[in-house]
CSV table of C-alpha atoms in Angstrom, one decimal:
chain,number,residue,atom,x,y,z
A,1331,MET,CA,0.0,0.2,0.0
A,1332,THR,CA,1.6,3.1,-1.1
A,1333,THR,CA,1.3,6.1,1.1
A,1334,THR,CA,1.9,9.6,1.9
A,1335,PRO,CA,4.1,10.3,4.6
A,1336,ASP,CA,5.4,13.5,6.0
A,1337,LEU,CA,8.4,14.0,3.9
A,1338,SER,CA,10.8,14.4,6.5
A,1339,THR,CA,10.2,11.0,7.8
A,1340,LEU,CA,11.8,10.1,4.4
A,1341,THR,CA,15.2,12.0,5.6
A,1342,GLY,CA,17.8,9.1,4.8
A,1343,ASP,CA,20.2,7.0,2.5
A,1344,TYR,CA,18.8,4.7,0.1
A,1345,THR,CA,20.1,2.5,-2.7
A,1346,VAL,CA,18.4,1.7,-6.0
A,1347,ASP,CA,17.1,-1.3,-6.3
A,1348,PRO,CA,18.1,-2.2,-10.0
A,1349,ALA,CA,15.0,-5.7,-10.0
A,1350,HIS,CA,12.0,-2.9,-9.8
A,1351,THR,CA,13.9,0.4,-11.6
A,1352,THR,CA,14.2,1.0,-15.2
A,1353,ILE,CA,16.7,3.4,-17.1
A,1354,GLY,CA,15.4,3.7,-20.2
A,1355,PHE,CA,16.2,5.8,-23.5
A,1356,THR,CA,14.3,6.5,-27.1
A,1357,ALA,CA,15.7,7.5,-30.0
A,1358,ARG,CA,14.3,8.1,-33.6
A,1359,HIS,CA,15.2,5.8,-36.5
A,1360,ALA,CA,15.4,6.4,-39.7
A,1361,MET,CA,13.2,9.6,-39.1
A,1362,VAL,CA,10.0,7.3,-39.2
A,1363,THR,CA,10.6,5.3,-35.7
A,1364,ASN,CA,11.6,5.2,-31.9
A,1365,VAL,CA,13.6,2.6,-31.2
A,1366,LYS,CA,13.6,2.3,-27.2
A,1367,GLY,CA,16.5,0.3,-25.1
A,1368,LYS,CA,17.5,0.2,-21.6
A,1369,PHE,CA,20.5,-0.6,-19.0
A,1370,LEU,CA,20.2,-3.9,-17.5
A,1371,ASP,CA,23.6,-3.3,-14.9
A,1372,PHE,CA,23.7,-0.1,-12.8
A,1373,THR,CA,24.1,0.8,-9.1
A,1374,GLY,CA,22.7,3.9,-7.4
A,1375,THR,CA,22.1,5.4,-3.9
A,1376,LEU,CA,19.9,8.6,-3.0
A,1377,HIS,CA,20.3,10.7,0.0
A,1378,LEU,CA,16.7,12.2,0.9
A,1379,ASP,CA,16.5,15.3,3.2
A,1380,GLY,CA,12.6,15.6,3.5
A,1381,ALA,CA,13.2,18.9,5.5
A,1382,ASP,CA,15.3,20.4,2.6
A,1383,PRO,CA,14.9,18.4,-0.6
A,1384,SER,CA,17.8,21.1,-1.6
A,1385,ARG,CA,20.3,18.7,0.5
A,1386,SER,CA,19.4,15.8,-1.5
A,1387,THR,CA,21.8,14.0,-3.8
A,1388,ALA,CA,21.6,11.5,-6.3
A,1389,SER,CA,24.7,9.1,-8.1
A,1390,LEU,CA,24.4,6.6,-10.3
A,1391,ASP,CA,26.7,4.2,-12.1
A,1392,ILE,CA,25.7,2.5,-15.1
A,1393,THR,CA,27.3,-0.5,-17.1
A,1394,MET,CA,27.3,0.5,-20.8
A,1395,ASP,CA,27.9,-3.1,-22.1
A,1396,SER,CA,24.5,-4.0,-20.5
A,1397,ILE,CA,23.0,-2.4,-23.2
A,1398,ASP,CA,19.4,-3.6,-24.0
A,1399,THR,CA,17.5,-2.9,-27.2
A,1400,GLY,CA,15.7,-6.3,-28.0
A,1401,SER,CA,18.5,-6.5,-31.0
A,1402,PRO,CA,21.5,-8.2,-30.7
A,1403,ASP,CA,23.0,-6.8,-33.4
A,1404,ARG,CA,21.9,-3.2,-32.7
A,1405,ASP,CA,23.3,-3.6,-29.3
A,1406,GLY,CA,26.6,-5.1,-30.5
A,1407,HIS,CA,26.5,-1.6,-32.8
A,1408,LEU,CA,26.0,0.8,-29.7
A,1409,LYS,CA,28.9,-1.0,-27.7
A,1410,SER,CA,31.4,-0.5,-30.4
A,1411,SER,CA,33.8,2.4,-31.5
A,1412,ASP,CA,30.7,4.3,-33.4
A,1413,PHE,CA,28.9,4.7,-30.4
A,1414,PHE,CA,29.8,4.1,-26.5
A,1415,ASN,CA,33.3,2.3,-27.1
A,1416,THR,CA,32.4,0.3,-24.2
A,1417,GLY,CA,35.8,-1.2,-24.2
A,1418,GLU,CA,37.2,2.0,-23.6
A,1419,TYR,CA,34.5,3.7,-21.5
A,1420,PRO,CA,32.4,0.7,-19.9
A,1421,THR,CA,30.7,3.0,-17.0
A,1422,MET,CA,28.3,6.1,-17.5
A,1423,ILE,CA,28.0,8.0,-14.6
A,1424,PHE,CA,25.4,10.7,-13.2
A,1425,ARG,CA,26.5,12.7,-10.2
A,1426,SER,CA,24.1,15.1,-8.7
A,1427,THR,CA,25.1,18.7,-7.9
A,1428,LYS,CA,21.3,20.5,-7.5
A,1429,ALA,CA,18.3,19.4,-5.9
A,1430,GLU,CA,14.9,21.2,-5.5
A,1431,SER,CA,11.5,21.1,-4.8
A,1432,LEU,CA,9.0,22.4,-7.8
A,1433,GLY,CA,6.4,22.1,-5.6
A,1434,GLY,CA,3.8,19.5,-4.9
A,1435,ASP,CA,5.4,16.3,-5.7
A,1436,ASP,CA,7.4,17.5,-8.3
A,1437,TYR,CA,11.4,17.6,-8.3
A,1438,ARG,CA,14.3,19.0,-10.4
A,1439,ILE,CA,17.6,17.5,-9.9
A,1440,THR,CA,20.4,18.6,-12.0
A,1441,GLY,CA,24.0,17.0,-11.8
A,1442,ASP,CA,27.3,15.9,-14.4
A,1443,LEU,CA,26.3,13.2,-16.7
A,1444,SER,CA,29.8,11.5,-18.1
A,1445,ILE,CA,30.1,9.3,-21.3
A,1446,LEU,CA,32.8,8.4,-23.2
A,1447,GLY,CA,35.4,11.0,-21.1
A,1448,THR,CA,33.0,13.9,-21.7
A,1449,THR,CA,31.3,15.3,-18.9
A,1450,LYS,CA,28.2,18.0,-19.2
A,1451,PRO,CA,25.2,18.8,-17.2
A,1452,LEU,CA,21.9,17.0,-17.0
A,1453,THR,CA,18.8,18.2,-15.5
A,1454,ILE,CA,16.1,15.4,-14.8
A,1455,ASP,CA,12.6,16.1,-13.9
A,1456,LEU,CA,11.2,13.7,-11.1
A,1457,GLU,CA,7.9,13.1,-9.7
A,1458,PHE,CA,7.9,11.5,-6.3
A,1459,ASN,CA,5.5,8.3,-6.7
A,1460,GLY,CA,5.2,7.8,-2.9
A,1461,ALA,CA,6.8,5.6,0.1
A,1462,ALA,CA,5.5,2.1,1.4
A,1463,LYS,CA,6.8,-0.4,3.3
A,1464,ASP,CA,7.2,-3.8,0.8
A,1465,PRO,CA,6.2,-7.4,2.8
A,1466,PHE,CA,9.8,-7.9,3.0
A,1467,GLY,CA,10.2,-5.1,5.2
A,1468,ASN,CA,12.0,-2.8,3.2
A,1469,GLU,CA,10.9,1.0,3.5
A,1470,ARG,CA,10.8,2.2,-0.4
A,1471,VAL,CA,10.4,5.3,-2.3
A,1472,GLY,CA,9.7,5.7,-6.2
A,1473,PHE,CA,10.5,8.4,-8.7
A,1474,GLU,CA,10.0,8.6,-12.4
A,1475,GLY,CA,12.0,11.2,-14.1
A,1476,LYS,CA,12.5,12.3,-17.5
A,1477,ALA,CA,14.9,14.1,-19.9
A,1478,GLU,CA,16.6,15.0,-23.0
A,1479,ILE,CA,19.9,15.2,-24.2
A,1480,LYS,CA,21.7,15.9,-27.6
A,1481,ARG,CA,24.2,13.0,-27.9
A,1482,SER,CA,26.5,14.7,-30.0
A,1483,GLU,CA,27.1,17.2,-26.9
A,1484,TRP,CA,29.0,14.1,-25.5
A,1485,GLY,CA,31.2,12.8,-29.0
A,1486,LEU,CA,28.0,10.4,-29.6
A,1487,THR,CA,28.0,11.6,-33.2
A,1488,TRP,CA,27.9,8.7,-36.0
A,1489,ASN,CA,24.9,8.6,-38.3
A,1490,ALA,CA,24.2,7.6,-41.8
A,1491,ALA,CA,22.3,9.9,-44.0
A,1492,LEU,CA,19.1,8.6,-45.5
A,1493,GLU,CA,18.3,8.6,-49.3
A,1494,THR,CA,15.2,10.3,-48.7
A,1495,GLY,CA,17.0,13.1,-46.5
A,1496,GLY,CA,17.5,13.3,-42.7
A,1497,VAL,CA,19.7,11.0,-41.0
A,1498,LEU,CA,19.5,7.1,-39.6
A,1499,VAL,CA,19.9,8.0,-35.8
A,1500,SER,CA,18.5,11.4,-34.0
A,1501,ASP,CA,20.8,13.5,-31.8
A,1502,LYS,CA,18.2,13.9,-29.6
A,1503,ILE,CA,17.7,11.2,-27.2
A,1504,LYS,CA,14.6,10.7,-24.5
A,1505,LEU,CA,15.6,9.4,-21.2
A,1506,ASN,CA,13.2,7.8,-19.0
A,1507,PHE,CA,13.7,6.6,-15.2
A,1508,ASP,CA,11.4,4.4,-13.2
A,1509,ILE,CA,13.2,4.3,-9.5
A,1510,SER,CA,12.7,2.5,-6.6
A,1511,ALA,CA,14.9,2.5,-4.0
A,1512,ILE,CA,15.2,1.4,-0.1
A,1513,ARG,CA,16.2,2.6,2.9
A,1514,GLN,CA,19.5,1.9,4.4
A,1515,ALA,CA,19.4,0.8,8.0
């Protein structure tokens, strides 16, 4: 049962639960369709300060070899030097630098996103989905978030021109986060 407690009671340290979290993305392909994917291997932590949300923090380390778009051939191409070059850059890293309440259940977290050795700011809009104690006694919090990036800003520039005009892979990538985190004792 989800409850909406006094946020000050949520203050503490949390570990992202990879079994109940999705870190995904959507890219326009061939100018006509969207390809969706996700990362299967990642670790993350949150520090929530319910009394002063601006003192909350988040970190996320994503194993790039865990990319899954439902197509082994496409996944292999994404792992290659054309895209993520996972042999040289095995991890994508996010570290928050600022957190703010936007009112109600809406929050914004800004931080540094590192891909291919390039670090740029990223802002993620989040909605607090609630907090609950699960059947195993774990205290959980949930957030849904979204952001957009231009992949070229991180050096992800591979593309192919289409006969009909346009390119094979869009520069704009939509990121989505569905996060479940467990409070640490």
